[in-house]
Amino acid sequence: MEDFETRGTQPSPLVRRAPTAPNAHPPKAKPDARPMRAALGAGGLAAFSAVLAAIILPATPPVIVPAVDPQLQAAPDTSGTPISLQRPIQYVQLLPGQTAPPGAVVVDPSGPRPTSVVVTVPAPAAKAQKPIIIKTTQSGKRVP
Amino acid sequence: MIAARDLRSPRARLLGGAQASVERPVGSTDPIVPFSHAAASMGGRLVIHVEAEDGRRAEAGRSTAALVERVERWAARLTRYSETSDLSVLNADPRLEIPVRPTLAALLRAGRMVTESTEGLADITLLDARLAAEGLAGEDVELTSRAYDWSIAPGRRGSAIVRRSPGLRFDLDGVGKGWIADRALRFLADWPSAVVDADGDLAIRCAPGKTWEVAVDDPRTPETSIAVLRLTAPDGFPGRWGVATSGISIHRWNVDGRVRHHLIDPRTGRPAVTDVVQATVIAGSALRAEALAKAAVIAGSFEGFALLDRARVQGAVILTDRGETLALPQTLALLGN
């Protein structure tokens, strides 16, 4: 007890402030630790919350949106060869036990990504002879 | 991502495992030179072609003229541009259960069927969205699809009872011409080779071994085509096709300085934003071809080709806004030189 009282009333030589010289720098002010503590606390809470959610909450079906390959917008092959268009599709992954709604297209996740094979159509040869009588067209009047 | 395929393979693997031959049909012949009867109809042009020998031309003239009159009567019941049509009466009726006559009932059933076959993209419940796109109605009503807010139950002698939710109105523009073309073709049973051209949507029948030649219009340049189809019936069997074209480059207009077109995306209730300028589909009927062509335009080229693949069409030619003319591989078997 005496020791404590002694420490409380008489400054220890270790912490006693040295006499300052007239030209010495003023002591550095300590930064306030409270904002950093608050930030660390909030970060910890967020991390804890995320871990808790991953452990406790059921996994939600992820919506997977494959990126659109800008190459797909490139100029087409004009040689008339078949080309394969890999489509950017959006789909919902079913969880075990879930069933797709009636009529939905179900894609096997282990299979290759769906593609459509198309061909470029060569321009029809200009015919000097009789014109073709039957023609399929868009409906409506042509707007200049 | 764009990979060249082996041209030597006679078959190309398609989405869903469908197989398509790219070999030309055996027995292609010179195309039929038909007797043709044209008339203004359905806000456009109705043309009926039949293969008629010289001795039957007068008979062909009578048959086709009678059919034009019949088509006019159907169209008068089904148009939304007349207040007295069966369709306009149905749309104006405030009741939730309305009896309809056989012709309209049959077309409404066809409309329900194509909604299913196009995975919802060809939708006959978008009248308000269409009017809003034309600047003729406000956008304060439900514009997106109401395809499943109505039903149709059979009545007496082909008539039916339509049950619908309040405010639902029908627009049959997207299916009417194809349906009429198919129906009209059935009235030409005396002509083994015949075509009904309902403003560009074609119902085609071909006698065994005969060939119809059909040009696919190029919307960029008048009087030119982007492809020529040769539809040949095999020996021993008649051929039956529907060929229809839909697009956004002809039927369009300006509203408040913005260009709009008539193909409404049921998911947004607004004119479709798409890279497809025009789609032509060859299928088993004009109704199906018309609906699938419209759906391909609305869906865009990637999803559109996949949809057409799933629908197992006989061919499809798509013109994109990048200037590409693309087709499903099986279309090669139908292309003329």
XYZ file of C-alpha atoms in Angstrom:
481
model
C 0.000 0.000 0.000
C 2.766 2.391 0.867
C 4.367 1.750 -2.418
C 1.205 2.564 -4.299
C 0.617 5.672 -2.280
C 4.156 6.656 -2.775
C 3.869 6.174 -6.547
C 0.669 8.118 -6.624
C 1.991 11.094 -4.853
C 5.623 11.239 -5.788
C 6.606 11.157 -9.419
C 8.984 8.401 -10.320
C 12.381 9.482 -11.522
C 11.722 7.451 -14.694
C 8.810 9.580 -15.721
C 9.971 12.790 -14.222
C 10.115 15.371 -16.926
C 13.596 16.515 -17.629
C 14.231 20.186 -17.292
C 13.765 21.709 -20.674
C 16.378 23.723 -22.283
C 15.184 27.062 -23.628
C 15.696 26.004 -27.312
C 14.475 22.405 -27.039
C 11.518 21.160 -29.211
C 8.168 20.876 -27.524
C 7.146 17.311 -26.693
C 5.329 15.392 -29.418
C 1.632 15.149 -28.920
C 0.383 11.535 -28.890
C -2.231 10.742 -31.561
C -5.718 10.094 -30.379
C -6.192 6.316 -30.501
C -9.980 6.367 -30.374
C -10.751 6.698 -34.147
C -8.384 3.849 -34.977
C -9.931 1.691 -32.268
C -13.373 2.427 -33.643
C -12.315 1.570 -37.187
C -10.676 -1.660 -36.121
C -13.715 -2.563 -34.098
C -16.078 -1.950 -36.990
C -13.892 -3.971 -39.332
C -13.778 -6.822 -36.894
C -17.516 -6.762 -36.497
C -18.017 -6.850 -40.275
C -15.627 -9.774 -40.657
C -17.299 -11.629 -37.810
C -20.706 -10.982 -39.327
C -19.603 -12.306 -42.720
C -18.130 -15.456 -41.195
C -21.266 -15.961 -39.146
C -23.502 -15.537 -42.190
C -21.478 -18.059 -44.169
C -21.704 -20.598 -41.341
C -25.299 -20.175 -40.277
C -27.308 -18.926 -43.257
C -28.179 -21.291 -46.142
C -26.351 -20.705 -49.383
C -28.427 -18.718 -51.872
C -28.485 -19.747 -55.509
C -25.763 -17.735 -57.180
C -26.554 -15.883 -60.342
C -23.691 -16.486 -62.680
C -23.243 -14.007 -65.453
C -20.507 -15.066 -67.827
C -18.645 -12.152 -69.264
C -19.380 -11.167 -72.806
C -16.382 -11.808 -74.957
C -15.710 -8.675 -77.006
C -14.392 -10.978 -79.707
C -17.969 -11.977 -80.358
C -18.646 -8.514 -81.635
C -15.819 -8.762 -84.093
C -16.308 -8.828 -87.820
C -17.689 -12.156 -88.988
C -15.967 -14.732 -91.077
C -16.898 -13.894 -94.642
C -15.616 -17.059 -96.227
C -18.887 -18.868 -95.777
C -17.529 -21.275 -93.181
C -19.578 -22.259 -90.173
C -18.841 -20.258 -87.069
C -19.650 -21.007 -83.481
C -21.313 -18.333 -81.414
C -20.832 -18.809 -77.698
C -23.679 -17.030 -76.084
C -23.526 -14.901 -72.958
C -26.267 -16.464 -70.896
C -27.666 -15.787 -67.485
C -28.793 -18.701 -65.429
C -29.594 -19.690 -61.889
C -27.857 -22.655 -60.355
C -30.233 -25.110 -58.733
C -29.419 -26.397 -55.292
C -29.741 -30.072 -54.424
C -33.412 -30.900 -54.179
C -34.566 -27.930 -56.224
C -36.335 -28.513 -59.492
C -36.526 -26.232 -62.479
C -39.886 -24.649 -63.302
C -41.874 -26.297 -66.085
C -40.490 -25.512 -69.493
C -37.181 -24.182 -68.216
C -34.068 -25.129 -70.122
C -31.731 -27.023 -67.806
C -28.019 -26.803 -68.529
C -25.638 -29.413 -67.170
C -22.991 -27.433 -65.284
C -20.313 -30.004 -66.097
C -21.021 -29.807 -69.816
C -19.588 -27.358 -72.292
C -21.007 -23.876 -72.462
C -23.933 -23.687 -74.873
C -23.037 -22.529 -78.314
C -24.941 -21.962 -81.498
C -23.377 -22.949 -84.768
C -24.250 -20.639 -87.616
C -22.982 -20.122 -91.116
C -22.436 -17.012 -93.131
C -24.727 -16.809 -96.108
C -22.993 -16.123 -99.409
C -24.606 -13.347 -101.398
C -26.910 -14.706 -104.085
C -25.589 -14.475 -107.592
C -27.114 -11.629 -109.543
C -29.355 -13.203 -112.105
C -29.898 -11.535 -115.431
C -32.797 -13.790 -116.229
C -36.315 -13.697 -114.820
C -36.770 -12.161 -111.374
C -37.935 -14.328 -108.522
C -41.641 -13.861 -108.140
C -42.144 -14.895 -104.528
C -40.441 -12.899 -101.840
C -40.571 -12.927 -98.071
C -40.370 -9.444 -96.589
C -40.924 -7.500 -93.432
C -44.448 -6.172 -93.269
C -45.210 -2.482 -93.489
C -44.223 0.332 -95.774
C -40.562 1.025 -96.412
C -39.488 4.280 -94.730
C -36.882 6.174 -96.705
C -14.830 -17.599 -79.195
C -15.603 -17.728 -82.897
C -14.259 -21.043 -84.005
C -14.214 -22.336 -87.553
C -15.860 -25.722 -87.930
C -14.875 -28.515 -90.245
C -16.644 -27.872 -93.523
C -16.032 -31.432 -94.693
C -18.384 -32.747 -92.081
C -21.828 -33.120 -93.628
C -23.398 -32.608 -90.263
C -22.872 -29.844 -87.797
C -23.361 -30.295 -84.092
C -25.913 -27.904 -82.768
C -27.024 -26.798 -79.372
C -29.046 -29.503 -77.707
C -27.588 -32.236 -79.827
C -29.776 -31.567 -82.848
C -28.298 -32.728 -86.095
C -28.598 -30.896 -89.371
C -27.785 -32.071 -92.819
C -26.138 -29.559 -95.082
C -26.446 -31.704 -98.170
C -28.616 -30.437 -100.961
C -31.874 -32.282 -101.593
C -31.915 -34.739 -104.420
C -34.163 -33.926 -107.335
C -34.037 -30.134 -107.370
C -35.924 -28.910 -110.387
C -36.594 -25.665 -112.146
C -38.752 -23.456 -109.984
C -42.468 -23.274 -110.570
C -43.710 -20.355 -112.649
C -47.083 -19.733 -111.058
C -50.368 -18.103 -111.874
C -50.574 -15.210 -109.389
C -53.431 -13.112 -108.057
C -52.547 -9.987 -106.020
C -54.814 -7.733 -103.973
C -54.505 -5.054 -101.320
C -55.413 -6.620 -98.000
C -54.652 -6.471 -94.271
C -52.959 -3.105 -94.649
C -50.529 -4.618 -97.095
C -50.546 -7.025 -99.982
C -52.086 -10.458 -100.352
C -50.785 -12.578 -103.228
C -51.911 -16.074 -104.068
C -49.773 -18.208 -106.352
C -50.794 -21.552 -107.807
C -49.163 -23.800 -110.328
C -51.755 -24.014 -113.078
C -51.405 -25.522 -116.512
C -52.623 -23.418 -119.392
C -55.964 -25.210 -119.420
C -56.683 -24.368 -115.781
C -55.761 -20.704 -115.664
C -59.358 -19.479 -115.741
C -60.193 -21.851 -112.917
C -57.158 -20.620 -111.001
C -58.371 -17.059 -111.443
C -61.759 -17.902 -109.959
C -60.284 -19.892 -107.063
C -57.819 -17.229 -106.070
C -60.330 -14.373 -106.386
C -62.782 -16.249 -104.143
C -60.025 -16.859 -101.629
C -59.079 -13.189 -101.557
C -62.678 -12.339 -100.653
C -62.661 -14.973 -97.935
C -59.425 -13.650 -96.472
C -60.878 -10.154 -96.435
C -63.778 -11.395 -94.345
C -61.414 -13.027 -91.843
C -59.247 -9.947 -91.686
C -62.268 -7.729 -91.092
C -63.072 -9.736 -87.942
C -59.512 -9.751 -86.652
C -58.165 -6.266 -87.293
C -57.680 -3.763 -84.495
C -58.016 -0.899 -86.971
C -61.812 -1.243 -87.144
C -64.045 -0.526 -84.166
C -66.554 -3.103 -85.331
C -64.167 -6.034 -85.686
C -64.560 -8.970 -83.326
C -61.168 -8.132 -81.864
C -62.028 -4.488 -81.175
C -65.340 -5.508 -79.619
C -63.504 -7.944 -77.359
C -60.926 -5.342 -76.366
C -63.604 -2.737 -75.621
C -65.782 -5.079 -73.569
C -65.413 -4.325 -69.839
C -66.503 -7.805 -68.750
C -63.993 -10.342 -67.557
C -65.697 -13.224 -69.368
C -66.566 -12.596 -72.974
C -67.897 -14.975 -75.633
C -66.018 -14.827 -78.938
C -66.854 -16.212 -82.355
C -64.997 -19.138 -83.941
C -62.533 -17.231 -86.126
C -61.289 -15.037 -83.308
C -61.327 -17.990 -80.924
C -59.130 -20.015 -83.259
C -56.629 -17.174 -83.628
C -56.496 -16.551 -79.884
C -55.716 -20.229 -79.349
C -53.004 -19.954 -81.985
C -51.652 -16.917 -80.156
C -51.433 -18.857 -76.926
C -49.652 -21.672 -78.742
C -46.987 -19.427 -80.267
C -46.369 -17.764 -76.921
C -45.384 -21.196 -75.668
C -43.292 -22.097 -78.703
C -41.368 -18.811 -78.618
C -40.677 -19.079 -74.884
C -42.871 -16.042 -74.248
C -41.363 -13.649 -76.761
C -44.278 -13.628 -79.202
C -46.994 -12.219 -77.004
C -50.492 -11.152 -78.030
C -51.231 -9.209 -74.837
C -49.063 -6.184 -75.586
C -51.546 -3.824 -77.213
C -51.047 -1.110 -74.608
C -47.279 -1.314 -74.987
C -47.603 -1.112 -78.749
C -49.880 1.943 -78.535
C -47.487 3.555 -76.068
C -44.619 2.928 -78.479
C -46.628 4.588 -81.221
C -47.258 7.581 -78.967
C -50.994 6.854 -79.021
C -51.309 5.929 -75.351
C -49.658 6.739 -72.074
C -47.246 4.534 -70.216
C -49.272 4.588 -67.008
C -50.655 1.084 -67.541
C -49.086 -2.347 -67.387
C -46.868 -2.593 -70.459
C -45.028 -5.837 -69.902
C -46.339 -9.291 -70.658
C -49.713 -10.431 -69.407
C -49.523 -13.598 -71.441
C -50.811 -15.756 -68.604
C -53.505 -13.391 -67.343
C -56.103 -14.875 -69.632
C -57.560 -18.194 -70.693
C -59.917 -19.500 -73.303
C -62.523 -22.189 -72.819
C -64.416 -23.953 -75.588
C -67.961 -22.893 -76.332
C -70.510 -24.099 -78.853
C -69.648 -24.798 -82.482
C -66.120 -23.472 -82.382
C -66.903 -20.375 -80.359
C -65.221 -19.824 -77.021
C -65.304 -17.941 -73.743
C -62.346 -15.671 -73.034
C -61.559 -15.054 -69.390
C -59.091 -12.305 -68.674
C -57.890 -10.005 -65.949
C -59.152 -6.398 -65.945
C -57.760 -4.133 -68.618
C -56.072 -6.849 -70.667
C -56.321 -6.144 -74.392
C -55.129 -8.205 -77.326
C -53.002 -7.313 -80.332
C -52.961 -9.993 -83.014
C -50.653 -8.224 -85.458
C -47.811 -10.546 -84.620
C -49.614 -13.760 -85.428
C -52.579 -12.836 -87.587
C -51.013 -12.806 -91.028
C -49.217 -16.109 -90.624
C -52.364 -17.711 -89.270
C -54.430 -16.335 -92.154
C -51.858 -17.554 -94.703
C -51.973 -21.087 -93.296
C -55.734 -21.109 -93.171
C -56.064 -19.752 -96.699
C -53.715 -22.412 -98.055
C -56.097 -25.090 -96.830
C -58.741 -23.628 -99.132
C -56.500 -24.291 -102.136
C -56.680 -28.059 -101.787
C -57.330 -28.425 -105.522
C -53.908 -26.988 -106.295
C -51.029 -29.309 -105.341
C -48.507 -26.476 -105.560
C -49.698 -23.192 -104.038
C -48.406 -20.280 -102.009
C -50.347 -17.742 -99.955
C -48.283 -14.606 -99.412
C -49.856 -12.559 -96.604
C -47.780 -9.388 -96.832
C -44.487 -11.255 -96.838
C -45.457 -14.198 -94.618
C -45.756 -17.296 -96.783
C -47.687 -20.542 -96.446
C -46.279 -22.924 -99.056
C -47.349 -26.288 -100.413
C -45.409 -28.076 -103.116
C -46.225 -31.116 -105.224
C -43.757 -34.023 -105.066
C -40.589 -33.294 -106.982
C -41.492 -29.639 -107.601
C -39.640 -26.550 -106.403
C -40.678 -23.118 -105.213
C -38.045 -20.419 -105.285
C -38.365 -17.734 -102.601
C -36.218 -14.631 -102.279
C -35.390 -13.198 -98.853
C -35.748 -9.441 -99.158
C -32.737 -7.238 -98.425
C -34.202 -4.336 -96.424
C -31.189 -2.146 -97.172
C -31.704 -1.994 -100.906
C -35.033 -2.204 -102.737
C -35.498 -5.053 -105.195
C -32.519 -7.032 -103.926
C -32.313 -10.127 -101.784
C -29.893 -11.428 -99.188
C -30.603 -15.072 -99.990
C -32.648 -17.241 -102.286
C -34.404 -20.303 -100.908
C -35.194 -23.329 -103.063
C -37.914 -25.355 -101.423
C -38.142 -28.733 -103.131
C -40.587 -31.454 -102.209
C -39.019 -34.907 -102.308
C -40.253 -37.376 -104.888
C -43.346 -39.137 -103.626
C -44.182 -36.638 -100.902
C -45.679 -33.161 -100.981
C -43.774 -30.396 -99.245
C -45.241 -27.964 -96.737
C -43.440 -24.935 -95.312
C -44.034 -21.607 -93.695
C -41.576 -18.831 -94.459
C -41.838 -15.512 -92.662
C -39.720 -12.436 -92.130
C -39.782 -9.967 -89.281
C -37.607 -6.974 -88.577
C -37.193 -3.477 -87.301
C -36.018 -1.584 -90.362
C -39.280 -1.167 -92.273
C -42.106 -0.723 -89.790
C -40.745 2.138 -87.725
C -41.632 5.698 -86.892
C -40.570 8.757 -84.935
C -42.028 9.756 -81.561
C -40.658 12.934 -79.983
C -37.613 12.728 -82.203
C -36.848 9.118 -81.270
C -37.048 6.237 -83.702
C -39.240 3.410 -82.515
C -40.343 0.170 -84.085
C -43.227 -2.238 -83.740
C -41.576 -5.265 -82.129
C -42.275 -5.006 -78.413
C -40.109 -6.908 -75.967
C -42.573 -8.457 -73.487
C -39.933 -8.298 -70.757
C -39.698 -4.513 -70.904
C -42.911 -3.468 -72.612
C -40.917 -1.315 -75.005
C -39.535 -1.688 -78.534
C -36.858 -4.354 -78.415
C -33.225 -3.313 -78.197
C -31.615 -5.800 -80.542
C -28.759 -6.338 -82.955
C -31.018 -8.189 -85.393
C -32.288 -6.034 -88.231
C -34.247 -8.791 -89.884
C -34.922 -12.470 -89.296
C -36.374 -14.975 -91.740
C -37.494 -18.381 -90.512
C -38.435 -21.498 -92.450
C -40.728 -23.741 -90.413
C -43.656 -26.076 -90.837
C -46.268 -23.331 -90.938
C -46.457 -19.609 -91.588
C -47.879 -19.029 -88.097
C -44.894 -20.674 -86.465
C -42.385 -19.079 -88.827
C -43.794 -15.610 -88.230
C -43.795 -15.944 -84.461
C -40.287 -17.394 -84.332
C -38.928 -14.727 -86.685
C -40.359 -12.058 -84.428
C -38.954 -13.788 -81.350
C -35.487 -14.014 -82.918
C -35.477 -10.277 -83.594
C -36.576 -9.478 -80.049
C -34.083 -11.887 -78.491
C -31.068 -10.656 -80.449
C -28.738 -12.761 -82.562
C -27.142 -14.911 -79.834
C -30.283 -15.820 -77.948
C -32.301 -15.774 -81.151
C -30.254 -18.462 -82.847
C -30.386 -20.582 -79.705
C -34.154 -20.186 -79.551
C -34.530 -21.148 -83.212
C -32.279 -24.124 -82.617
C -34.400 -25.301 -79.716
C -37.517 -24.813 -81.815
C -35.951 -27.072 -84.470
C -36.802 -24.806 -87.367
C -35.921 -25.948 -90.853
C -33.837 -22.865 -91.551
C -33.193 -19.282 -90.516
C -31.430 -16.302 -92.050
C -30.607 -13.315 -89.865
C -29.282 -9.926 -90.938
C -27.516 -8.131 -88.091
C -26.801 -4.471 -87.577
C -23.134 -5.287 -88.193
C -24.004 -6.197 -91.757
C -23.610 -9.939 -91.250
C -25.952 -12.362 -92.955
C -25.955 -15.439 -90.724
C -27.926 -18.654 -90.890
C -28.421 -21.912 -89.081
C -26.390 -24.643 -90.827
C -29.418 -26.568 -92.020
C -30.372 -23.509 -94.064
C -27.545 -24.324 -96.498
C -29.621 -27.196 -97.820
C -32.329 -24.732 -98.796
C -30.211 -22.028 -100.390
C -30.259 -21.542 -104.141
C -27.349 -20.114 -106.073
